[in-house]
Each structure stands twice: as structure tokens, then as C-alpha cells.
PDB file of C-alpha atoms in Angstrom:
ATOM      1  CA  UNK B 204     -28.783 -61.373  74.072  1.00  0.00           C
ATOM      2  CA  UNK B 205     -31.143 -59.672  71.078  1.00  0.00           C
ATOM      3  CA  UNK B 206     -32.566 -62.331  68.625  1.00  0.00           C
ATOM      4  CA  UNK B 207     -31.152 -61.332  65.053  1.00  0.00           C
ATOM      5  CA  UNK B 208     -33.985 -61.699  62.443  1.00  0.00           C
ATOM      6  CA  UNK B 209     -31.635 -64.076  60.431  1.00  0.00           C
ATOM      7  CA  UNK B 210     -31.650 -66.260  62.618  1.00  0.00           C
ATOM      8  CA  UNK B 211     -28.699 -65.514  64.533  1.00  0.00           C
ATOM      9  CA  UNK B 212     -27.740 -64.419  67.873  1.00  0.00           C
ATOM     10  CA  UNK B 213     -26.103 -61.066  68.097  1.00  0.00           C
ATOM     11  CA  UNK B 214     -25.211 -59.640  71.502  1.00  0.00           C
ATOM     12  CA  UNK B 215     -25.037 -55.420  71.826  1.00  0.00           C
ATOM     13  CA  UNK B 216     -25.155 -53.872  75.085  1.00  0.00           C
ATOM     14  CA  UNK B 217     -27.344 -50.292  75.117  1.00  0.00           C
ATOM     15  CA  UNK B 218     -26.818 -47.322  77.996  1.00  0.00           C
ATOM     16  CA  UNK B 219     -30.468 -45.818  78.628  1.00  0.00           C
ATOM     17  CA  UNK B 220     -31.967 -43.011  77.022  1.00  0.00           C
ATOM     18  CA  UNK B 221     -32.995 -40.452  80.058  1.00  0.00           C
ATOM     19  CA  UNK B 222     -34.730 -38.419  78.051  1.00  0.00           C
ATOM     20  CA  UNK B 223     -36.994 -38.305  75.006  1.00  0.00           C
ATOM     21  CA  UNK B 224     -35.536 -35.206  73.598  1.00  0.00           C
ATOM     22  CA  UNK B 225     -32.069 -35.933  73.229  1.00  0.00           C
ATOM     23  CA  UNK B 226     -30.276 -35.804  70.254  1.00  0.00           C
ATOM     24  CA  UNK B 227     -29.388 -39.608  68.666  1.00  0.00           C
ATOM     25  CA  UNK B 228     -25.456 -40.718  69.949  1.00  0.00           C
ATOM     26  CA  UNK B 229     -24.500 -43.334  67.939  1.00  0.00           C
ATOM     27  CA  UNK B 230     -22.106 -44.191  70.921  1.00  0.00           C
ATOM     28  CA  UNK B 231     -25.333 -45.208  72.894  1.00  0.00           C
ATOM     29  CA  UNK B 232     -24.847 -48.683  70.776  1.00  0.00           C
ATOM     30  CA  UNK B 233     -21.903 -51.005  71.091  1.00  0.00           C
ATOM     31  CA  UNK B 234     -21.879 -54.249  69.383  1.00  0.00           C
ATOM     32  CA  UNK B 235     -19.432 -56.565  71.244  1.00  0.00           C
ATOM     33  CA  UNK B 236     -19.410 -59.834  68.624  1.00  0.00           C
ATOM     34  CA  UNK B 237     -20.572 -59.229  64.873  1.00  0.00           C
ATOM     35  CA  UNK B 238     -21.133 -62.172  63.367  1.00  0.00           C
ATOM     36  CA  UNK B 239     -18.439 -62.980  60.509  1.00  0.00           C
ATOM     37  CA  UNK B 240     -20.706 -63.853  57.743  1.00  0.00           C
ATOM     38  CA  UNK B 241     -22.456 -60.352  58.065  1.00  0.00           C
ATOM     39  CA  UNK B 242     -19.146 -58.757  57.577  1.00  0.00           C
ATOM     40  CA  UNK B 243     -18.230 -56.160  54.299  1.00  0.00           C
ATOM     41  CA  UNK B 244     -16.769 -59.042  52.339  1.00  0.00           C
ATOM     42  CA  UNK B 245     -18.879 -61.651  52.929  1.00  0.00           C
ATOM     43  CA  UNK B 246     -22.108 -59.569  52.478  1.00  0.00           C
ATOM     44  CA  UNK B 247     -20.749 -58.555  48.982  1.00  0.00           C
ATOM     45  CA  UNK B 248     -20.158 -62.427  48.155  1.00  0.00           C
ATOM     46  CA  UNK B 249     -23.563 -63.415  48.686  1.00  0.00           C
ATOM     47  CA  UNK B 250     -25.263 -60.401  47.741  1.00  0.00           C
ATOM     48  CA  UNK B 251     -27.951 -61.082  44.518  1.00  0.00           C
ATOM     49  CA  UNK B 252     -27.040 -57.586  42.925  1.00  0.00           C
ATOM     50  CA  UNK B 253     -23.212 -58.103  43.577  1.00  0.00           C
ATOM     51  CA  UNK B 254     -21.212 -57.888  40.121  1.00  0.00           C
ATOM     52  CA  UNK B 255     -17.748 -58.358  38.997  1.00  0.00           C
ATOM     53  CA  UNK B 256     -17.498 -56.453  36.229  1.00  0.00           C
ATOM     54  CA  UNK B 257     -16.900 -52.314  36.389  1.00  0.00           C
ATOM     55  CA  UNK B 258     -19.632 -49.779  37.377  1.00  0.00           C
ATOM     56  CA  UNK B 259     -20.755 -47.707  33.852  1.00  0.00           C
ATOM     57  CA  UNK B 260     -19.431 -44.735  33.917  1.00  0.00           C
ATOM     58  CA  UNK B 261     -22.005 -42.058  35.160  1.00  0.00           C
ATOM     59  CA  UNK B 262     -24.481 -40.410  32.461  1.00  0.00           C
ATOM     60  CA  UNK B 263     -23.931 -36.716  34.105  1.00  0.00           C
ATOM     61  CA  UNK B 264     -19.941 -37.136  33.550  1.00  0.00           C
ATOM     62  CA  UNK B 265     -18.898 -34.741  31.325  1.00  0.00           C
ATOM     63  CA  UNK B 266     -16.207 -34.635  28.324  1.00  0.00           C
ATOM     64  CA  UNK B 267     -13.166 -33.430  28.067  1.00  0.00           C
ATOM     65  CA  UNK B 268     -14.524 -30.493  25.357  1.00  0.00           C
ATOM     66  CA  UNK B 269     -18.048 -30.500  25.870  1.00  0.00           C
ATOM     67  CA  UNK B 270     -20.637 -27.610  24.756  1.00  0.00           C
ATOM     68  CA  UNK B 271     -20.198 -25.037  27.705  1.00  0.00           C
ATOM     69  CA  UNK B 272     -16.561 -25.022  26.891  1.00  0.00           C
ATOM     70  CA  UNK B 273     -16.957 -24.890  23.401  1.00  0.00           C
ATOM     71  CA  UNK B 274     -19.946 -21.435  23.684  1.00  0.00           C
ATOM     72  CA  UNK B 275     -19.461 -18.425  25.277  1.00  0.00           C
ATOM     73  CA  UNK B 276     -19.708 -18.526  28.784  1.00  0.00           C
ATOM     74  CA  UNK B 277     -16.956 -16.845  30.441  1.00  0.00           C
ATOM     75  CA  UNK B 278     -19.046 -14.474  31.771  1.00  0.00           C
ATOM     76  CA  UNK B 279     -19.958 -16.570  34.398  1.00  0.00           C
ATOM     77  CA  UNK B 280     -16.863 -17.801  35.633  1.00  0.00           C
ATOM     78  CA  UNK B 281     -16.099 -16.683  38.751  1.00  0.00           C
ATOM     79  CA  UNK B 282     -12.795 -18.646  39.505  1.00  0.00           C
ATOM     80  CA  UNK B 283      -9.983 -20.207  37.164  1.00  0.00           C
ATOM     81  CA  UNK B 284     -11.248 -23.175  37.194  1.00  0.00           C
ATOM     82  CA  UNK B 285     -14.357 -21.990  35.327  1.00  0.00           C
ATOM     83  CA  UNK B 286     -17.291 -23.935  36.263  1.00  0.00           C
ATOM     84  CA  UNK B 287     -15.707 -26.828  38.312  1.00  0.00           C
ATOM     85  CA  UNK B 288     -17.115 -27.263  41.683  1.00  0.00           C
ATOM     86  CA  UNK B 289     -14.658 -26.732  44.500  1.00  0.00           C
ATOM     87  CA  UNK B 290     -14.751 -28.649  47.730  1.00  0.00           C
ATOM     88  CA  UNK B 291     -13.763 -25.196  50.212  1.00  0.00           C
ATOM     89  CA  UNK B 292     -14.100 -21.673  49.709  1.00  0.00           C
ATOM     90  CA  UNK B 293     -10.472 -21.600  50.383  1.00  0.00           C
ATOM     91  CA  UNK B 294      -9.400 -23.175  47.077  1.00  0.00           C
ATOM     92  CA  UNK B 295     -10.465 -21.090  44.690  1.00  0.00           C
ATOM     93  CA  UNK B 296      -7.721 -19.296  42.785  1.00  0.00           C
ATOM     94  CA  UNK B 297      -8.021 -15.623  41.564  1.00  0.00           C
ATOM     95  CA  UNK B 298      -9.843 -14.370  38.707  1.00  0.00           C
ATOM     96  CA  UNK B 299      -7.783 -14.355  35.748  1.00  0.00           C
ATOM     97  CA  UNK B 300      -8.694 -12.086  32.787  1.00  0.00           C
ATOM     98  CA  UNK B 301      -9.470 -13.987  29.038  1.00  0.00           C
ATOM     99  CA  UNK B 302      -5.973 -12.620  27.792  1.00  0.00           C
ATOM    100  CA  UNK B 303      -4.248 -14.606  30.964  1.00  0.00           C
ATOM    101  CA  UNK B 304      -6.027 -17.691  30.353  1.00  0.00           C
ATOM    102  CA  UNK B 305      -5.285 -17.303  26.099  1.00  0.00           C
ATOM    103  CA  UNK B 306      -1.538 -17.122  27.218  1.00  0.00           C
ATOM    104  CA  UNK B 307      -2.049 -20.220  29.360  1.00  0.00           C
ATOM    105  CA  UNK B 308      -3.429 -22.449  26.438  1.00  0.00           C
ATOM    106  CA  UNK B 309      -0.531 -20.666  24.183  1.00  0.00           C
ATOM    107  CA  UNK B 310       1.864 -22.024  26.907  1.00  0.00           C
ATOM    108  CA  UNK B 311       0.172 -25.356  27.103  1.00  0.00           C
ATOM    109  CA  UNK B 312       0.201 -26.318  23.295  1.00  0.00           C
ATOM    110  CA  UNK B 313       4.174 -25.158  23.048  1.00  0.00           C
ATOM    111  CA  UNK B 314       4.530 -27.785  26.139  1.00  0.00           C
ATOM    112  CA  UNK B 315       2.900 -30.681  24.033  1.00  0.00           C
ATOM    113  CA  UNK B 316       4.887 -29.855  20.951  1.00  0.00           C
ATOM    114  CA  UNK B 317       7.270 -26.979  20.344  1.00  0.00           C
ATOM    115  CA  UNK B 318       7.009 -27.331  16.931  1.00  0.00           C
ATOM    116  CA  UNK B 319       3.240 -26.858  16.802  1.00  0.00           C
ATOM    117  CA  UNK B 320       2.685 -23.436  15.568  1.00  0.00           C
ATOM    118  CA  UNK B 321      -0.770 -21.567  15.901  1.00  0.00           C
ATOM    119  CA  UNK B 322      -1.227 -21.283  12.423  1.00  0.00           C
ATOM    120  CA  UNK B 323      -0.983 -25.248  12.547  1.00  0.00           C
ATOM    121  CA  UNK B 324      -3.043 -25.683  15.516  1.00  0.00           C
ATOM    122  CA  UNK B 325      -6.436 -23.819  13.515  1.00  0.00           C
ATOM    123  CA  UNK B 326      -5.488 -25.117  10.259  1.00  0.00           C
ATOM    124  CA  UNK B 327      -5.271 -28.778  11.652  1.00  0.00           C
ATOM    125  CA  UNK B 328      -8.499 -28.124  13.820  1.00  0.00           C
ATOM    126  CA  UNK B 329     -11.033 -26.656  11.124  1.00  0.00           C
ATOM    127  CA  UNK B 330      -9.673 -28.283   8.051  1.00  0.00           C
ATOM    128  CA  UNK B 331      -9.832 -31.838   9.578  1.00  0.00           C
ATOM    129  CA  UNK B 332     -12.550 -34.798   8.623  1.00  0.00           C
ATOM    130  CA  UNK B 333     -11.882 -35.786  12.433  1.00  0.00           C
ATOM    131  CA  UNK B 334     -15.185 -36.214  13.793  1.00  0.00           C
ATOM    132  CA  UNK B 335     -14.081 -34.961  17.337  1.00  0.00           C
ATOM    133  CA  UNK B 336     -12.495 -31.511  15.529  1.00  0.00           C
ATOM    134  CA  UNK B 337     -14.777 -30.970  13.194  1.00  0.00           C
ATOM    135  CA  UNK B 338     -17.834 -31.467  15.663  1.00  0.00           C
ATOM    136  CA  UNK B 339     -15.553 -28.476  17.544  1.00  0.00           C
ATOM    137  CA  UNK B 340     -15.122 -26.483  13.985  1.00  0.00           C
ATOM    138  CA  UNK B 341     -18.891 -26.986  13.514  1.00  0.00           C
ATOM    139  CA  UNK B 342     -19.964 -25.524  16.725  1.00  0.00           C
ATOM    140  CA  UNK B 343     -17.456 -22.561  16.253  1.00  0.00           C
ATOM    141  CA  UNK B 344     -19.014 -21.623  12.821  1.00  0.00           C
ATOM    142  CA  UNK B 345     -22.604 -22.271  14.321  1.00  0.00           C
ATOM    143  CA  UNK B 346     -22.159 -19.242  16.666  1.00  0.00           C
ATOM    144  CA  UNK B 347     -20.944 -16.844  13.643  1.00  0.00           C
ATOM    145  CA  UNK B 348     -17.339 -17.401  15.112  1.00  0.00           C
ATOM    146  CA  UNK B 349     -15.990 -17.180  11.387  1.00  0.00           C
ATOM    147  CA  UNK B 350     -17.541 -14.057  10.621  1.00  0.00           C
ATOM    148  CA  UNK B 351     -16.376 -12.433  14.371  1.00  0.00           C
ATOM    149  CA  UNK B 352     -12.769 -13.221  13.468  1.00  0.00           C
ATOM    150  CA  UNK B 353     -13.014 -11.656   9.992  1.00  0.00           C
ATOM    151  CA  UNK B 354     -14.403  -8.696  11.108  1.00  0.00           C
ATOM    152  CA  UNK B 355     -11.459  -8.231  13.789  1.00  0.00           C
ATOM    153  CA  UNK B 356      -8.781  -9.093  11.148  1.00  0.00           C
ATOM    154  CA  UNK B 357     -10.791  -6.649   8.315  1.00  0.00           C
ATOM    155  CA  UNK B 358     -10.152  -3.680  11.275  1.00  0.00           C
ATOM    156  CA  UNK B 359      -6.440  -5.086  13.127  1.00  0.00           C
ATOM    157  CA  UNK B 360      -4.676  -6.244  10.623  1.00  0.00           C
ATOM    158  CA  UNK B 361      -1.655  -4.489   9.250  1.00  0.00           C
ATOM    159  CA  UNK B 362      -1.831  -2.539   6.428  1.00  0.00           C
ATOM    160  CA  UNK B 363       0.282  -4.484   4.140  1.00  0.00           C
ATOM    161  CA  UNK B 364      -1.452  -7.778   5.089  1.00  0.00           C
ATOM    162  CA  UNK B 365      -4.820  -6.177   4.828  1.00  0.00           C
ATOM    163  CA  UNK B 366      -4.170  -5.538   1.495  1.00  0.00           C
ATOM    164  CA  UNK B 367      -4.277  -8.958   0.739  1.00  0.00           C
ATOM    165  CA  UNK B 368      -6.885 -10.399   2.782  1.00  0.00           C
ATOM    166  CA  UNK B 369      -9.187  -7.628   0.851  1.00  0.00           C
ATOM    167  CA  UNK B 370      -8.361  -9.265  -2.792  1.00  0.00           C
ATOM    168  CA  UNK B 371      -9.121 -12.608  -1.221  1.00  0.00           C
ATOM    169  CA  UNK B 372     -12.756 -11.223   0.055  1.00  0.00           C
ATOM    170  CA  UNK B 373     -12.589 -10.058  -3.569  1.00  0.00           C
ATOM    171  CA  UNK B 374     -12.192 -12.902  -5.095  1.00  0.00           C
ATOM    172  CA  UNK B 375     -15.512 -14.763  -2.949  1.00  0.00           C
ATOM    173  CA  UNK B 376     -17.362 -11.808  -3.705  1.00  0.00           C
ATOM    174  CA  UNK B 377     -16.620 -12.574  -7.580  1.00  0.00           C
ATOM    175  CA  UNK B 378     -17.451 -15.747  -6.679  1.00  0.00           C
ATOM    176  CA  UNK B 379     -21.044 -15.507  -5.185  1.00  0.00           C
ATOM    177  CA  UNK B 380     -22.004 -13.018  -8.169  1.00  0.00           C
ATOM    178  CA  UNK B 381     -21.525 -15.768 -10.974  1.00  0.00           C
ATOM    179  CA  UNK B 382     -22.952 -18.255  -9.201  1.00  0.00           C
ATOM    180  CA  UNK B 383     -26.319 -16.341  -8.979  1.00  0.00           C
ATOM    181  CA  UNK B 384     -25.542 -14.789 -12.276  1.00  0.00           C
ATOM    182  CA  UNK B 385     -25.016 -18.347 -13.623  1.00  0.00           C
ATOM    183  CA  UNK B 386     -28.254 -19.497 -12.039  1.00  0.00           C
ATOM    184  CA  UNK B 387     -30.212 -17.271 -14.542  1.00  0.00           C
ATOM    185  CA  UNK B 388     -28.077 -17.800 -17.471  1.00  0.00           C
ATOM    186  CA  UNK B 389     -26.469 -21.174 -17.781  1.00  0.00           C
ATOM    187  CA  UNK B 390     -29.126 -23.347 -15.413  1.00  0.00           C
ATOM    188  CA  UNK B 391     -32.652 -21.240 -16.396  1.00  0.00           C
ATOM    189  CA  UNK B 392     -34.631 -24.574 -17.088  1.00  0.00           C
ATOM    190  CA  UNK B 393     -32.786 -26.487 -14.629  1.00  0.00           C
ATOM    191  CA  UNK B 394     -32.084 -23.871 -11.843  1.00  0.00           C
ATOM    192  CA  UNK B 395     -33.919 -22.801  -8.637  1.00  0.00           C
ATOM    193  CA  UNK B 396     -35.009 -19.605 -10.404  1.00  0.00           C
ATOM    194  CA  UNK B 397     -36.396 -20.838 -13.425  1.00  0.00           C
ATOM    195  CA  UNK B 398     -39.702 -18.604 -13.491  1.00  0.00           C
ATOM    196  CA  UNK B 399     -37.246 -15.384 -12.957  1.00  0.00           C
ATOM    197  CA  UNK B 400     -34.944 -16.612 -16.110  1.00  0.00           C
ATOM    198  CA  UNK B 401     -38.392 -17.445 -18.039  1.00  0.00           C
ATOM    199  CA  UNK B 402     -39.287 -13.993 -17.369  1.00  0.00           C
ATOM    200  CA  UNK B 403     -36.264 -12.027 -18.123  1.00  0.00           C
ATOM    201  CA  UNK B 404     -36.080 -13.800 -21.797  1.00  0.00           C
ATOM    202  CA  UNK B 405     -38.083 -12.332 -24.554  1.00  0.00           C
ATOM    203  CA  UNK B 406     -37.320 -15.128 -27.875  1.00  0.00           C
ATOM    204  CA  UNK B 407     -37.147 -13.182 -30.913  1.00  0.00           C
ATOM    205  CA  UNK B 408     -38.619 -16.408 -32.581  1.00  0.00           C
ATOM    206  CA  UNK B 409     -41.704 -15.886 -31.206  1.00  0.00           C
ATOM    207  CA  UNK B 410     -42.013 -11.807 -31.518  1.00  0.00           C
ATOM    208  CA  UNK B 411     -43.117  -9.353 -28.920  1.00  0.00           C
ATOM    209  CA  UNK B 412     -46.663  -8.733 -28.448  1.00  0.00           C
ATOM    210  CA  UNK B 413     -48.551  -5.803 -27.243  1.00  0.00           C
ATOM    211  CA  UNK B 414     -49.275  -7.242 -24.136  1.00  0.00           C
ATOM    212  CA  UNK B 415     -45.976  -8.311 -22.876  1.00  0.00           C
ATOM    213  CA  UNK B 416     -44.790  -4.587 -23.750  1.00  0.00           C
ATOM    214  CA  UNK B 417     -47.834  -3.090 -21.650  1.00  0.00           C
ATOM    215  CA  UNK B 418     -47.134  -5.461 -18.598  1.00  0.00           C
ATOM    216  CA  UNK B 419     -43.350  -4.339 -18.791  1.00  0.00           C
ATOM    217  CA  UNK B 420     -42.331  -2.339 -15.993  1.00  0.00           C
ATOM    218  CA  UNK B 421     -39.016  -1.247 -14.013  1.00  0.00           C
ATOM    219  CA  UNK B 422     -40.407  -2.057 -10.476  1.00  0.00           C
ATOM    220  CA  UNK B 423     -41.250  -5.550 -11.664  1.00  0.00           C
ATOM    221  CA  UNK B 424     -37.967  -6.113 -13.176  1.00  0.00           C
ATOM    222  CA  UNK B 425     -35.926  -4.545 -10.617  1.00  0.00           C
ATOM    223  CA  UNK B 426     -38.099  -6.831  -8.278  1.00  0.00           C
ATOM    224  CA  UNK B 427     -36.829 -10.047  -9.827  1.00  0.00           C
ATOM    225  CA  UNK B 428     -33.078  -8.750 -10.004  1.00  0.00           C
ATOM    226  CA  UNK B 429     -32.904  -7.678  -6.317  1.00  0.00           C
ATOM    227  CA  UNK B 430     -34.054 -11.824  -5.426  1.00  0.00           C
ATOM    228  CA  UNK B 431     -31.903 -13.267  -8.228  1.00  0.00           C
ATOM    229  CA  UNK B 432     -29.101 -11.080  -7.837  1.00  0.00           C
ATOM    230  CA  UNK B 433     -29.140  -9.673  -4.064  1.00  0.00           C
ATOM    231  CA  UNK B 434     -24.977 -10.264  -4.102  1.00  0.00           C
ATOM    232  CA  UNK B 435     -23.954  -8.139  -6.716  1.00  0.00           C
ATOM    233  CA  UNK B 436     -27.242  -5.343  -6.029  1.00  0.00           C
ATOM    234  CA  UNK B 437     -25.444  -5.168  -2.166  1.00  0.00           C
ATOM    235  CA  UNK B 438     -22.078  -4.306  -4.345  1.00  0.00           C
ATOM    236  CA  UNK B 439     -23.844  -1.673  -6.906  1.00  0.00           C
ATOM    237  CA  UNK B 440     -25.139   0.255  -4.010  1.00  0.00           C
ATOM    238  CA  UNK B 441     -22.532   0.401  -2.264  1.00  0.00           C
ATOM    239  CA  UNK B 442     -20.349   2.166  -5.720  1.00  0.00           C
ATOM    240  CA  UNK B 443     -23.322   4.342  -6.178  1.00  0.00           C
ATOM    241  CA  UNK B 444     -24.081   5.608  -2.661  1.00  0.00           C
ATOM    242  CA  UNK B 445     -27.371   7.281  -3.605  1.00  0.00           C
ATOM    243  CA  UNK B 446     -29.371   4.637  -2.340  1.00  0.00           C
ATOM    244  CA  UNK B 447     -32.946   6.152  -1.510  1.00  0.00           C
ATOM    245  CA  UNK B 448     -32.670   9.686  -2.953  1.00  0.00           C
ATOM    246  CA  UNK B 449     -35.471  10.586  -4.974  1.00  0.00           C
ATOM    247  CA  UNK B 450     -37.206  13.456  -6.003  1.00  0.00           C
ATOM    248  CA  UNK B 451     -35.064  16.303  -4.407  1.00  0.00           C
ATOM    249  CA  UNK B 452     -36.922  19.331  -4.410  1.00  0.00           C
ATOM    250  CA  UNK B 453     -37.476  21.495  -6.709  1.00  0.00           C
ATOM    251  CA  UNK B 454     -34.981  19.270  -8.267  1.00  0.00           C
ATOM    252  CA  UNK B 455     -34.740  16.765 -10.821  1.00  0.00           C
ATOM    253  CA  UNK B 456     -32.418  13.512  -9.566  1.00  0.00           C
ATOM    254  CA  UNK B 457     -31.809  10.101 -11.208  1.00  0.00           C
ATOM    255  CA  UNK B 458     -33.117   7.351  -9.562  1.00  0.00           C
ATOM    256  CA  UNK B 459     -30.195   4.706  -8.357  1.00  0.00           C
ATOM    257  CA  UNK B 460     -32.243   2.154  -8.723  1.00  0.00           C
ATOM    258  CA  UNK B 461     -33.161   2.499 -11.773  1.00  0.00           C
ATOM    259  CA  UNK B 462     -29.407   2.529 -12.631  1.00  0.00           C
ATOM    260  CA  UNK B 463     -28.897  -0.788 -10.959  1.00  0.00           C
ATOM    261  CA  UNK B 464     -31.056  -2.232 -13.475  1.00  0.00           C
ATOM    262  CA  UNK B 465     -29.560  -0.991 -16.423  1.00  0.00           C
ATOM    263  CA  UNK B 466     -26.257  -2.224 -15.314  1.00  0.00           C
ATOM    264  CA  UNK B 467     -27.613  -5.702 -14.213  1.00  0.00           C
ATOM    265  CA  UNK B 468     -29.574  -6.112 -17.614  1.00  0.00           C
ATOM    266  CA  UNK B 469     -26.540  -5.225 -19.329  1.00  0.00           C
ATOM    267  CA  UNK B 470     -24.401  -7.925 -17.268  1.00  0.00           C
ATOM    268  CA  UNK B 471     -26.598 -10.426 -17.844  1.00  0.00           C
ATOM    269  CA  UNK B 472     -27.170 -10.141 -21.728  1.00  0.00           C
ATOM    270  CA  UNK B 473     -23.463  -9.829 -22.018  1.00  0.00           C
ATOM    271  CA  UNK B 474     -23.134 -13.133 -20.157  1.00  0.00           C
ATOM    272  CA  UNK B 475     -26.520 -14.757 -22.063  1.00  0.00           C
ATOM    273  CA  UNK B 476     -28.024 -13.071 -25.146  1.00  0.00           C
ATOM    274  CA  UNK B 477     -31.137 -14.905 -24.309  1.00  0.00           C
ATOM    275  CA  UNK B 478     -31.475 -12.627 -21.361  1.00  0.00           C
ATOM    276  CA  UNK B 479     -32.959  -9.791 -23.441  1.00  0.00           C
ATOM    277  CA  UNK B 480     -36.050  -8.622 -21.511  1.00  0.00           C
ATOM    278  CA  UNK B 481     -34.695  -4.591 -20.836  1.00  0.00           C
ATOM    279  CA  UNK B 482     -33.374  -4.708 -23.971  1.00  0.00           C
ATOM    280  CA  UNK B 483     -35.948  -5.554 -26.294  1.00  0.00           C
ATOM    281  CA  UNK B 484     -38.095  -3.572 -24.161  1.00  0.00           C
ATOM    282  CA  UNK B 485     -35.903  -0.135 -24.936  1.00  0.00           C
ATOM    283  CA  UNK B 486     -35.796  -0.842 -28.251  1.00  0.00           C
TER     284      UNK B 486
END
């Protein structure tokens, strides 16, 4: 009989180690009569840290969609599972290429609703105030995802639908051009570019000195267009297609840029009479 250090008798029986090299066998140790009250159950019942109420849920556990779903990171994934951690080698199913695992999801989303069309599906997910979709949407514009899928639809798309996705670039195009037109016509003393507008207005009122005409010059002014205007300048040289031919030799060229301004002076007085600068100036 051992003397337990709580106090109570415990009896074990123990075989003797021969030798001081051998490897532990926890066979070597038999207890015949475990006291009851050290027992699983009864250890838990008088335990100080015991607790009724459910264990937290582990800070490592991860989300249903979390981030390394969400990027790019099929590259890595060695197994259909993706990233999961598998128990045996034996388990792991074979590689399956993106377009497999696309028609899997396609199959999956027909199995929750039949009626759920793809067209619904990304409408629902990146036009919705959701906080779990749009925190997905968010993510998916973050990584230039939008601009990716426009360039593949610019190039794949049929002809006659290509046709209309091109007037609806159009149309934002038109868009971005006023605004920054607008920003130097209708908002100069309120706007962002209020110095720029200042400096592309010559008042009449106040009459053109000497000076101002001797500080004119095209650089300067084409200068403040290319920063005020960089949308529709990206457009202009792309109609030309001259950009950066100069002198030829032997050979007298005109200079593209200096058409740009013209045109962009012109745009803008048309729009504002108060932006005058190139125009006084010709005069």
C-alpha cells in the first residue's frame, strides 16, 4: 500500500524495472482500486476551473468566406479541398482544374435554387447594402477584379453585344470629362482646382496687361490642362495618334500637343466664356 498525497490510500502493484535503459511500458503499472472520488466525473464536480456554460469558440477558427478564399490563391492548392488539412495522404482527391471547380459552384447554386440565375447571383452580390456581400464585393474591387472582367468582356464578347457595352463605356467616359470640365467652369471658386480656373480666366473688366501677355506661354497652359483635364487629353491623343512627333527632319510637322490645347481651350470657353485665357491671348 502507497500513501496517496491526498490523504488517501491507493494500492498499485509495480513489476521491476531490470534495466535502466528500457523504454517506459505503461503496462509496468496496474492500479487495482481507484478511489471513486478521483474518478472523471467527480474530479470535474469539484474542480475550481470547472464551468457549465460552452467553451468560446476558438480565435484561429475560420469563416465560412474568409480572405484566402476571397484573393487569389489557387495557385497553391494542391488538392480539391484547397487548403484544408487532411488527416492521411490517402484522402486527398485529384487535382481539379479552375474550370471544374467553376462548374461545381454553377452546379451548387442551381441545387439551392433553380431559379437563381447567374446574372442574379452577381447582381444580388455587388449591388447589396448586406454587410457580409458587400465586405465580399469590396474585396473583389480592391484587387482590380472589376477592371479584369471588363477587359475580358471588351476582347470575348460577341460582336453584337460588344457593340453595346462600348456606348455604355461611352457614356462614363462622357461622364468623367464634364465632371473635370465642370470643376473648372461651374465650381472655379469652390472647386479643388481653383488656382488652375483663376489662371485660365483673363476678366475683360480688368484689361490685359503687358505682363500677363509676356508670362503667357503654351507649355504652361498645356501644363494646367493635362492635370485638370487628364480624361479627355487620354481621349484627344488617342484621335490624333501623333503623340510625340516633333521636328521630323528636314521637315516641318505640327506639334499634337499644341493641338490638344487649342481644342481644350475651345471646349472650355464654349462651356464658360469666363474661361478665356488662349483666347484673349491669340487675339
Amino acid at each position: 500500500m502507497s500513501k496517496n498525497p491526498w490523504g488517501d490510500s491507493t494500492s498499485h502493484t509495480r513489476r521491476p524495472n531490470t534495466s535502466a535503459s528500457r523504454i517506459f511500458d505503461a503496462t509496468e503499472y496496474t492500479e487495482l482500486e481507484p478511489d471513486a472520488e478521483f474518478t472523471d466525473s467527480a474530479h470535474a464536480n469539484t474542480s475550481p476551473f470547472a464551468s457549465s456554460s460552452p467553451s468560446p469558440p476558438h480565435p484561429n477558427s475560420r469563416p465560412i468566406l474568409d480572405h484566402e478564399f476571397l484573393s487569389e490563391n489557387d495557385s497553391e492548392d494542391e488538392t480539391y479541398g484547397g487548403n484544408t488539412p487532411h488527416v492521411h495522404q490517402r484522402s486527398r482527391a485529384p487535382r481539379q482544374s479552375l474550370e471544374e471547380k467553376v462548374l461545381r459552384v454553377l452546379e451548387l447554386i442551381k441545387t439551392v435554387d433553380p431559379r437563381l440565375s447567374l446574372r442574379l447571383f452577381l447582381v444580388t452580390l455587388f449591388d447589396s447594402d448586406t454587410p457580409e456581400l458587400k465586405k465580399i464585393a469590396n474585396l473583389f474591387h480592391s484587387e482590380d477584379g472589376s477592371q479584369t472582367l471588363l477587359d475580358i468582356w471588351s476582347k470575348r464578347m460577341p460582336e453584337p453585344r460588344r457593340e453595346s457595352l462600348n456606348r455604355w463605356a461611352l457614356s462614363r467616359a462622357a461622364a468623367v470629362c464634364e465632371r473635370s470640365a465642370s470643376l473648372l467652369t461651374d465650381e472655379a471658386s469652390t472647386g479643388p482646382f481653383k488656382l488652375q480656373a483663376d489662371f485660365l480666366r483673363m476678366p475683360a473688366s480688368t484689361g490685359v496687361s503687358v505682363q500677363r501677355f509676356r508670362d503667357f506661354s503654351m507649355e504652361k497652359l498645356g501644363s494646367v490642362l493635362e492635370s485638370t483635364m487628364e480624361p479627355l487629353q487620354v481621349i484627344l491623343k488617342a484621335v490624333i495618334g501623333k503623340e510625340g512627333e516633333g521636328q521630323a527632319s528636314g521637315q516641318r510637322v505640327r506639334n499634337p500637343k499644341h493641338a490638344r490645347i487649342f481644342v481644350t481651350s475651345i471646349l472650355l470657353n464654349l462651356r464658360s466664356r469666363n474661361t478665356n485665357l488662349l483666347r484673349v491671348a491669340d487675339i
